[in-house]
Short mmCIF file of C-alpha atoms and ligand atoms in Angstrom, two decimals:
data_model
loop_
_atom_site.label_atom_id
_atom_site.label_comp_id
_atom_site.label_asym_id
_atom_site.label_seq_id
_atom_site.Cartn_x
_atom_site.Cartn_y
_atom_site.Cartn_z
CA MET A 242 0.00 0.00 0.00
CA SER A 243 1.40 3.41 -0.88
CA ALA A 244 2.02 5.87 1.95
CA SER A 245 -0.12 8.46 0.14
CA LYS A 246 -3.24 6.37 0.93
CA THR A 247 -2.49 6.33 4.64
CA ILE A 248 -4.48 8.81 6.71
CA PHE A 249 -2.92 9.63 10.08
CA ILE A 250 -5.34 10.41 12.90
CA GLY A 251 -4.61 12.47 16.02
CA VAL A 252 -7.24 12.52 18.78
CA ILE A 253 -7.20 15.28 21.40
CA GLY A 254 -9.79 14.75 24.16
CA VAL A 255 -10.50 11.24 25.40
CA GLY A 256 -13.53 11.86 27.64
CA GLY A 257 -17.12 10.73 27.00
CA VAL A 258 -17.25 11.69 23.31
CA GLY A 259 -13.55 10.92 22.73
CA LYS A 260 -13.85 7.34 24.00
CA ALA A 261 -17.02 6.75 21.95
CA PHE A 262 -15.20 8.16 18.91
CA LEU A 263 -12.29 5.74 19.39
CA GLY A 264 -14.77 2.83 19.39
CA GLN A 265 -16.28 4.07 16.12
CA LEU A 266 -12.82 4.71 14.63
CA ASP A 267 -11.90 1.10 15.34
CA PHE A 268 -15.05 -0.05 13.50
CA LEU A 269 -14.39 2.33 10.58
CA ARG A 270 -10.75 1.24 10.27
CA GLN A 271 -11.74 -2.42 10.06
CA ARG A 272 -14.58 -1.70 7.63
CA LEU A 273 -12.31 0.32 5.33
CA ALA A 274 -9.67 -2.43 5.52
CA GLN A 275 -12.27 -4.85 4.10
CA GLN A 276 -14.08 -2.56 1.66
CA THR A 277 -11.41 -0.05 0.57
CA PRO A 278 -8.07 -1.67 1.44
CA ALA A 279 -6.21 1.15 -0.35
CA ILE A 280 -7.05 3.43 2.59
CA ASP A 281 -5.22 2.79 5.82
CA LEU A 282 -6.43 4.74 8.89
CA ARG A 283 -3.65 5.03 11.45
CA LEU A 284 -4.04 6.48 14.96
CA ILE A 285 -0.77 8.20 15.83
CA LEU A 286 -1.72 10.63 18.61
CA ALA A 287 -3.98 10.40 21.65
CA GLN A 288 -3.96 13.31 24.07
CA ARG A 289 -5.82 14.59 27.13
CA SER A 290 -5.14 17.65 29.31
CA THR A 291 -1.93 16.45 30.90
CA LYS A 292 -0.85 13.38 28.96
CA ARG A 293 -0.26 12.22 25.43
CA LEU A 294 0.89 9.20 23.44
CA PHE A 295 2.54 10.06 20.12
CA SER A 296 3.86 7.52 17.62
CA SER A 297 6.94 9.27 16.24
CA SER A 298 7.67 6.17 14.08
CA TRP A 299 4.21 6.61 12.43
CA ALA A 300 3.31 3.02 13.42
CA ALA A 301 -0.34 2.70 14.47
CA LEU A 302 -1.29 2.98 18.15
CA ASP A 303 -3.71 0.23 19.24
CA ILE A 304 -7.12 1.94 19.16
CA SER A 305 -8.75 -0.58 21.47
CA THR A 306 -6.27 -0.04 24.33
CA VAL A 307 -5.07 3.51 23.70
CA ALA A 308 -7.25 5.17 26.37
CA THR A 309 -5.83 2.89 29.07
CA GLN A 310 -2.29 3.18 27.68
CA LEU A 311 -2.62 6.95 27.73
CA ASP A 312 -3.51 6.94 31.43
CA GLN A 313 -0.73 4.48 32.27
CA SER A 314 2.19 5.68 30.17
CA GLY A 315 1.26 9.06 28.64
CA THR A 316 3.79 11.90 28.84
CA PRO A 317 3.13 15.66 29.25
CA PRO A 318 2.04 17.20 25.91
CA PRO A 319 4.24 19.87 24.31
CA PRO A 320 2.79 23.24 23.18
CA LEU A 321 0.27 22.98 20.33
CA ASN A 322 2.51 24.53 17.67
CA GLU A 323 5.10 21.85 18.42
CA THR A 324 2.45 19.15 18.05
CA TYR A 325 1.33 20.63 14.72
CA GLY A 326 4.97 20.71 13.58
CA GLN A 327 5.29 16.99 14.42
CA LEU A 328 2.00 16.04 12.75
CA ALA A 329 2.91 17.99 9.62
CA GLN A 330 5.95 15.65 9.21
CA ALA A 331 3.68 12.60 8.78
CA PRO A 332 4.21 10.77 5.46
CA GLY A 333 0.57 11.34 4.39
CA ARG A 334 -2.46 13.48 5.22
CA VAL A 335 -3.36 14.07 8.86
CA VAL A 336 -6.79 14.52 10.49
CA LEU A 337 -6.94 16.03 13.97
CA VAL A 338 -10.02 15.10 15.99
CA ASP A 339 -10.66 17.70 18.70
CA ASN A 340 -12.97 16.13 21.29
CA THR A 341 -12.37 18.83 23.91
CA SER A 342 -14.22 22.04 24.65
CA ASP A 343 -10.95 23.94 24.83
CA ALA A 344 -10.99 27.50 23.45
CA GLY A 345 -7.19 27.63 23.02
CA LEU A 346 -7.19 24.56 20.82
CA ALA A 347 -10.11 26.00 18.84
CA ALA A 348 -8.21 29.26 18.29
CA SER A 349 -5.32 27.32 16.76
CA TYR A 350 -7.38 25.71 13.96
CA PRO A 351 -6.32 28.22 11.26
CA ALA A 352 -2.65 27.39 11.94
CA ALA A 353 -3.33 23.65 11.73
CA LEU A 354 -5.37 23.99 8.52
CA GLN A 355 -2.60 26.04 6.91
CA ARG A 356 -0.18 23.21 7.67
CA GLY A 357 -2.44 20.81 5.72
CA ILE A 358 -3.94 19.22 8.85
CA SER A 359 -7.69 18.54 8.54
CA ILE A 360 -9.96 18.92 11.57
CA VAL A 361 -13.18 17.26 12.66
CA THR A 362 -14.71 18.31 15.95
CA PRO A 363 -17.78 18.64 18.19
CA ASN A 364 -16.09 21.63 19.96
CA LYS A 365 -18.34 24.67 19.48
CA LYS A 366 -15.80 27.26 20.60
CA ALA A 367 -14.06 27.81 17.25
CA PHE A 368 -17.27 28.45 15.36
CA SER A 369 -19.09 30.55 17.94
CA ASP A 370 -16.40 32.77 19.47
CA SER A 371 -15.37 35.87 17.51
CA TYR A 372 -16.49 36.32 13.90
CA ASP A 373 -12.81 36.97 13.09
CA LEU A 374 -11.92 33.42 14.16
CA TRP A 375 -14.82 32.01 12.09
CA SER A 376 -13.51 33.95 9.05
CA ALA A 377 -9.91 32.87 9.67
CA ILE A 378 -10.95 29.21 9.85
CA PHE A 379 -12.95 29.20 6.63
CA SER A 380 -10.36 31.35 4.82
CA ALA A 381 -7.77 28.70 5.69
CA ALA A 382 -9.84 25.55 5.09
CA ALA A 383 -9.66 23.69 1.76
CA ASN A 384 -13.46 23.38 1.92
CA GLY A 385 -13.65 27.15 2.49
CA THR A 386 -11.57 29.55 0.44
CA GLY A 387 -8.17 28.12 1.47
CA ALA A 388 -5.62 26.43 -0.81
CA PRO A 389 -6.49 22.86 -1.90
CA SER A 390 -3.37 21.63 -0.07
CA ASN A 391 -4.68 23.04 3.23
CA GLY A 392 -6.75 20.96 5.64
CA TYR A 393 -10.51 20.38 5.51
CA ILE A 394 -12.77 21.16 8.45
CA TYR A 395 -16.16 19.71 9.46
CA HIS A 396 -18.11 20.23 12.69
CA GLU A 397 -21.54 18.59 12.29
CA SER A 398 -21.77 17.65 15.99
CA THR A 399 -21.44 21.23 17.20
CA VAL A 400 -25.23 21.58 16.75
CA GLY A 401 -27.70 18.76 17.52
CA ALA A 402 -24.91 16.23 18.26
CA GLY A 403 -25.11 13.52 15.51
CA LEU A 404 -28.28 14.93 13.92
CA PRO A 405 -27.83 16.23 10.34
CA VAL A 406 -28.51 19.84 11.28
CA LEU A 407 -25.54 21.74 9.83
CA SER A 408 -25.36 19.63 6.66
CA THR A 409 -29.08 20.25 6.09
CA LEU A 410 -28.74 24.00 6.58
CA ARG A 411 -25.65 24.19 4.35
CA GLU A 412 -27.49 22.32 1.58
CA LEU A 413 -30.51 24.62 1.87
CA VAL A 414 -28.21 27.64 1.58
CA ASP A 415 -25.91 26.18 -1.10
CA THR A 416 -28.84 25.18 -3.32
CA GLY A 417 -30.31 28.67 -3.22
CA ASP A 418 -33.23 28.26 -0.81
CA GLU A 419 -34.05 31.28 1.33
CA VAL A 420 -33.95 30.36 5.02
CA THR A 421 -36.25 32.77 6.87
CA ARG A 422 -36.42 31.35 10.38
CA ILE A 423 -34.83 28.58 12.47
CA GLU A 424 -36.38 27.66 15.81
CA GLY A 425 -36.58 24.83 18.27
CA VAL A 426 -34.91 23.02 21.16
CA PHE A 427 -31.14 22.96 20.67
CA SER A 428 -29.85 21.45 23.91
CA GLY A 429 -29.96 17.81 24.94
CA THR A 430 -29.40 18.84 28.54
CA MET A 431 -32.18 21.44 28.56
CA SER A 432 -34.53 19.09 26.72
CA PHE A 433 -33.90 16.25 29.20
CA LEU A 434 -34.15 18.65 32.16
CA PHE A 435 -37.50 20.20 31.26
CA ASN A 436 -39.01 16.98 29.84
CA SER A 437 -38.36 15.34 33.21
CA PHE A 438 -38.90 18.41 35.44
CA GLN A 439 -42.33 19.16 33.93
CA PRO A 440 -43.42 16.15 31.86
CA VAL A 441 -46.61 16.31 29.81
CA GLY A 442 -49.28 14.01 31.25
CA SER A 443 -49.89 12.77 34.73
CA ALA A 444 -46.31 11.83 35.73
CA ALA A 445 -44.89 14.03 38.49
CA GLY A 446 -41.72 15.87 37.58
CA GLY A 447 -38.43 15.51 39.46
CA ALA A 448 -36.67 18.21 41.48
CA PHE A 449 -34.77 20.63 39.21
CA ALA A 450 -31.31 20.24 40.76
CA ALA A 451 -31.62 16.43 40.83
CA GLU A 452 -32.47 16.43 37.11
CA VAL A 453 -29.40 18.59 36.37
CA LYS A 454 -27.25 16.02 38.18
CA LYS A 455 -28.87 13.20 36.15
CA ALA A 456 -28.18 15.06 32.88
CA LYS A 457 -24.52 15.35 33.88
CA ASP A 458 -24.30 11.66 34.85
CA LEU A 459 -25.83 10.71 31.47
CA GLY A 460 -23.05 12.65 29.69
CA TYR A 461 -25.41 15.27 28.21
CA THR A 462 -23.98 18.38 29.86
CA GLU A 463 -20.89 20.32 28.95
CA PRO A 464 -17.82 19.40 31.02
CA ASP A 465 -19.03 22.24 33.33
CA PRO A 466 -22.88 22.09 33.50
CA ARG A 467 -23.06 25.84 34.17
CA ASP A 468 -22.22 26.27 30.47
CA ASP A 469 -25.58 24.65 29.69
CA LEU A 470 -27.65 26.31 32.41
CA ASN A 471 -26.42 29.82 31.62
CA GLY A 472 -27.84 29.46 28.10
CA LEU A 473 -24.42 29.89 26.50
CA ASP A 474 -24.31 26.39 24.97
CA VAL A 475 -27.57 27.08 23.11
CA ALA A 476 -26.39 30.60 22.25
CA ARG A 477 -23.23 29.10 20.72
CA LYS A 478 -25.31 26.72 18.58
CA LEU A 479 -27.56 29.54 17.38
CA THR A 480 -24.49 31.65 16.58
CA ILE A 481 -23.17 28.83 14.38
CA LEU A 482 -26.52 28.34 12.62
CA ALA A 483 -27.03 32.08 12.14
CA ARG A 484 -23.56 32.44 10.60
CA ILE A 485 -24.22 29.59 8.15
CA ALA A 486 -27.55 31.24 7.31
CA GLY A 487 -25.61 34.40 6.44
CA LEU A 488 -25.83 36.56 9.58
CA LYS A 489 -22.53 37.97 10.81
CA VAL A 490 -23.35 37.39 14.50
CA ALA A 491 -20.41 38.85 16.44
CA SER A 492 -20.46 36.43 19.38
CA PRO A 493 -22.85 34.26 21.44
CA THR A 494 -23.36 37.15 23.83
CA ALA A 495 -24.44 39.59 21.10
CA PHE A 496 -28.16 38.77 21.55
CA PRO A 497 -30.57 38.12 24.45
CA VAL A 498 -29.77 34.90 26.32
CA GLN A 499 -31.65 33.86 29.47
CA SER A 500 -29.50 32.28 32.17
CA LEU A 501 -30.96 29.78 34.66
CA ILE A 502 -28.04 30.23 37.07
CA PRO A 503 -29.36 31.72 40.32
CA LYS A 504 -27.68 35.09 41.05
CA GLU A 505 -26.38 33.74 44.36
CA LEU A 506 -24.50 30.95 42.55
CA GLU A 507 -22.82 33.10 39.92
CA SER A 508 -19.72 33.31 42.11
CA CYS A 509 -19.32 29.51 42.54
CA THR A 510 -15.73 28.62 41.84
CA SER A 511 -16.35 25.17 40.31
CA GLY A 512 -19.07 23.12 38.62
CA ASP A 513 -19.07 20.71 41.58
CA ASP A 514 -19.54 23.55 44.08
CA PHE A 515 -22.41 24.85 41.91
CA LEU A 516 -24.10 21.43 41.72
CA ALA A 517 -23.80 20.97 45.48
CA ARG A 518 -25.61 24.27 46.16
CA LEU A 519 -28.20 24.15 43.37
CA PRO A 520 -30.87 22.24 45.42
CA GLU A 521 -31.18 25.36 47.63
CA PHE A 522 -32.89 27.02 44.63
CA ASP A 523 -35.34 24.28 43.63
CA ALA A 524 -38.24 26.40 44.95
CA GLN A 525 -37.47 29.15 42.38
CA MET A 526 -37.84 26.71 39.49
CA ASP A 527 -40.93 25.13 41.10
CA LYS A 528 -42.54 28.58 40.96
CA VAL A 529 -41.81 28.87 37.22
CA LYS A 530 -43.35 25.42 36.72
CA SER A 531 -46.51 26.20 38.77
CA GLU A 532 -47.10 29.45 36.87
CA ALA A 533 -47.02 27.58 33.56
CA SER A 534 -49.20 24.75 34.93
CA ALA A 535 -51.80 27.29 36.08
CA GLU A 536 -52.17 28.31 32.41
CA GLY A 537 -52.33 24.64 31.29
CA LYS A 538 -48.82 24.96 29.81
CA VAL A 539 -45.28 23.64 30.28
CA VAL A 540 -41.96 25.50 30.17
CA ARG A 541 -39.23 24.59 27.71
CA PHE A 542 -35.83 26.15 26.91
CA VAL A 543 -35.84 27.22 23.26
CA GLY A 544 -34.05 29.39 20.74
CA SER A 545 -34.90 31.15 17.50
CA ILE A 546 -33.24 32.97 14.62
CA ASP A 547 -35.29 35.39 12.55
CA VAL A 548 -32.96 35.59 9.57
CA ALA A 549 -34.70 38.48 7.81
CA ALA A 550 -34.77 40.64 10.96
CA GLY A 551 -31.30 39.51 12.05
CA ALA A 552 -32.75 38.70 15.50
CA VAL A 553 -31.57 35.80 17.67
CA LYS A 554 -32.85 34.89 21.14
CA VAL A 555 -32.54 32.13 23.70
CA GLY A 556 -34.60 31.41 26.81
CA LEU A 557 -37.61 29.85 28.55
CA GLU A 558 -41.01 29.90 26.89
CA LYS A 559 -44.38 28.38 27.78
CA PHE A 560 -46.02 25.87 25.41
CA ASP A 561 -49.42 24.23 25.21
CA THR A 562 -49.14 20.58 26.19
CA SER A 563 -50.18 19.57 22.65
CA HIS A 564 -47.27 21.50 21.06
CA PRO A 565 -44.54 19.30 19.45
CA ILE A 566 -41.92 21.04 21.60
CA ALA A 567 -43.83 20.13 24.78
CA ALA A 568 -44.06 16.51 23.64
CA LEU A 569 -40.31 15.92 23.18
CA LYS A 570 -38.83 12.96 25.06
CA GLY A 571 -35.45 12.34 26.70
CA SER A 572 -32.62 14.46 25.34
CA ASP A 573 -34.33 15.04 21.98
CA ASN A 574 -33.71 18.22 20.01
CA ILE A 575 -36.14 19.54 17.44
CA ILE A 576 -34.96 22.01 14.81
CA ASN A 577 -37.50 23.64 12.48
CA PHE A 578 -36.16 25.25 9.30
CA TYR A 579 -38.62 27.67 7.71
CA THR A 580 -37.62 28.39 4.13
CA LYS A 581 -39.11 29.79 0.94
CA ARG A 582 -39.14 26.32 -0.67
CA TYR A 583 -40.72 24.55 2.28
CA GLY A 584 -43.37 27.25 2.78
CA ASN A 585 -45.50 27.14 5.92
CA ASN A 586 -44.52 23.58 6.85
CA PRO A 587 -40.94 23.61 8.11
CA LEU A 588 -38.27 21.07 7.33
CA ILE A 589 -37.84 19.37 10.72
CA VAL A 590 -34.82 17.54 12.14
CA GLN A 591 -35.52 15.71 15.42
CA GLY A 592 -33.80 13.14 17.64
CA ALA A 593 -31.26 12.74 20.43
CA GLY A 594 -29.33 15.99 20.78
CA ALA A 595 -26.70 14.85 23.27
CA GLY A 596 -24.90 11.72 24.43
CA ALA A 597 -21.45 10.34 23.73
CA GLU A 598 -22.30 7.76 21.03
CA VAL A 599 -24.60 9.97 18.94
CA THR A 600 -22.17 12.89 19.17
CA ALA A 601 -19.25 10.67 18.17
CA MET A 602 -21.29 9.46 15.19
CA GLY A 603 -21.37 13.02 13.86
CA VAL A 604 -17.61 13.27 14.34
CA THR A 605 -16.96 9.91 12.63
CA GLY A 606 -19.28 10.93 9.79
CA ASP A 607 -17.19 14.10 9.40
CA LEU A 608 -14.03 11.99 9.29
CA LEU A 609 -15.58 10.05 6.40
CA LYS A 610 -16.24 13.36 4.60
CA VAL A 611 -12.54 14.26 4.95
CA ILE A 612 -11.45 10.81 3.76
CA ARG A 613 -13.68 11.18 0.68
CA ALA A 614 -12.33 14.68 0.02
CA LEU A 615 -8.72 13.53 0.33
CA HIS A 616 -9.15 10.36 -1.78
N1 NDP B 234 -21.53 15.20 25.48
C1 NDP B 234 -22.35 15.52 24.49
O1 NDP B 234 -23.50 15.06 24.40
C2 NDP B 234 -21.91 16.47 23.45
C3 NDP B 234 -20.67 17.06 23.52
N2 NDP B 234 -20.27 17.92 22.54
C4 NDP B 234 -18.96 18.50 22.66
O2 NDP B 234 -17.98 17.47 22.67
C5 NDP B 234 -16.83 17.92 23.39
C6 NDP B 234 -16.40 16.86 24.39
O3 NDP B 234 -17.46 16.64 25.31
P1 NDP B 234 -17.38 15.45 26.38
O4 NDP B 234 -16.66 14.29 25.82
O5 NDP B 234 -18.74 15.28 26.87
O6 NDP B 234 -16.45 16.12 27.50
P2 NDP B 234 -15.56 15.38 28.62
O7 NDP B 234 -15.40 16.35 29.74
O8 NDP B 234 -16.09 14.02 28.89
O9 NDP B 234 -14.14 15.17 27.90
C7 NDP B 234 -13.31 16.23 27.56
C8 NDP B 234 -11.95 15.68 27.20
O10 NDP B 234 -11.16 16.76 26.71
C9 NDP B 234 -9.89 16.71 27.36
N3 NDP B 234 -9.33 18.06 27.37
C10 NDP B 234 -9.86 19.19 27.88
N4 NDP B 234 -9.05 20.24 27.64
C11 NDP B 234 -7.98 19.74 26.97
C12 NDP B 234 -6.80 20.31 26.42
N5 NDP B 234 -6.55 21.60 26.53
N6 NDP B 234 -5.93 19.50 25.79
C13 NDP B 234 -6.15 18.17 25.67
N7 NDP B 234 -7.27 17.57 26.16
C14 NDP B 234 -8.16 18.35 26.80
C15 NDP B 234 -10.18 16.16 28.73
O11 NDP B 234 -9.01 15.65 29.29
P3 NDP B 234 -8.79 15.56 30.89
O12 NDP B 234 -9.84 14.62 31.38
O13 NDP B 234 -7.41 15.08 31.02
O14 NDP B 234 -8.99 16.98 31.39
C16 NDP B 234 -11.19 15.06 28.35
O15 NDP B 234 -10.46 13.93 27.89
C17 NDP B 234 -17.21 19.28 23.98
O16 NDP B 234 -16.74 20.30 23.14
C18 NDP B 234 -18.73 19.26 23.93
O17 NDP B 234 -19.30 20.55 23.83
C19 NDP B 234 -21.04 18.25 21.48
C20 NDP B 234 -22.27 17.68 21.32
C21 NDP B 234 -22.83 16.78 22.33
N1 LIG B 235 -24.27 20.09 26.51
C1 LIG B 235 -24.77 19.98 25.17
C2 LIG B 235 -24.05 18.87 24.48
C3 LIG B 235 -24.23 18.94 23.04
O1 LIG B 235 -23.96 19.93 22.40
C4 LIG B 235 -26.25 19.68 25.17
O2 LIG B 235 -26.75 19.35 26.25
O3 LIG B 235 -26.90 19.80 24.13
#
């Protein structure tokens, strides 16, 4: 097999999504070996915050044991630019899989792309921080306006986890449809929380803080659950969607975002400290629930983008119990695209919007897109 058909994979972030991705990478590698033997996927880097394993000989690391090996014999990682320098020496194309939520790593994507390193990632930071970073990324990417020898970048799982949300929106835009409005439930955590805190029907809801803890244990929340409860995770997703729809949204704090963090807990120094104190504020959320119940409604955490008006907002709203948003189950997201072609009946994407396996599926699907683009 020629070296040019070998694709070298570096994985940064081996938490919930990272471990699920490694399982799917193992499957994909074996499947390609049978179906397309000319393509050899080789894992050469696995890295977490304080440790890494790097194969400087370019021999493949064992995907099935790499997470354990990393914990047992990983060494401190060098600065990112050094890592990019090493990866750029690989005798073939390299794909970096960023399974962290690290803003510093996200900010370095343009440099990696310019070195020919492709990126697939569920990390929202790069695409929802400053508009300048968004522009720098897509100016550098080969699937943006960058040179064909630069890296490709895909980030399907940054919105709706593995659901085909971004690919659907990009195809609507790229085929000339006019997207007028996007609305729905964009957070697996918030969906799970409110579906179980105030379920439709006769079932009694759980206590708010206890449901937040469950969402974290199920792997739905951000590494720090305050990033979900303060509305910023949804605001980041709407920023990404709005930018693809053509709005130059400056940042995820450039529009109204409702936070569910009690004022008294804004100064908590850690996510664990916050979770420990949250039950003290259950009565506040119970009041919100009773007010909605008194009107025969339920509360849900939603977002909307009015493309024509350039208006984006995120927060709690009340819904009739018969509304599709009220009837969601588990961690399901629902995203309604209103467009000129689809008229009054929106194109709807619905399904699990969080969880390690479904999120990793979006990342693995993006890896396949890069493999197809490279070969
Ligand atoms: N969970 C979900 O349902 C979804 C998650 N996502 C996104 O996926 C990403 C990962 O989420 P998840 O797996 O749940 O998070 P976890 O907290 O489980 O894992 C994060 C991983 O990133 C590593 N990490 C953090 N910072 C760095 C760094 N600077 N350098 C190297 N490694 C680092 C951590 O290492 P260590 O443990 O050593 O600190 C850990 O291995 C996030 O961006 C999240 O927003 C997107 C959609 C859905
Ligand atoms: N914390 C996020 C994870 C996916 O983006 C969510 O709950 O939706």
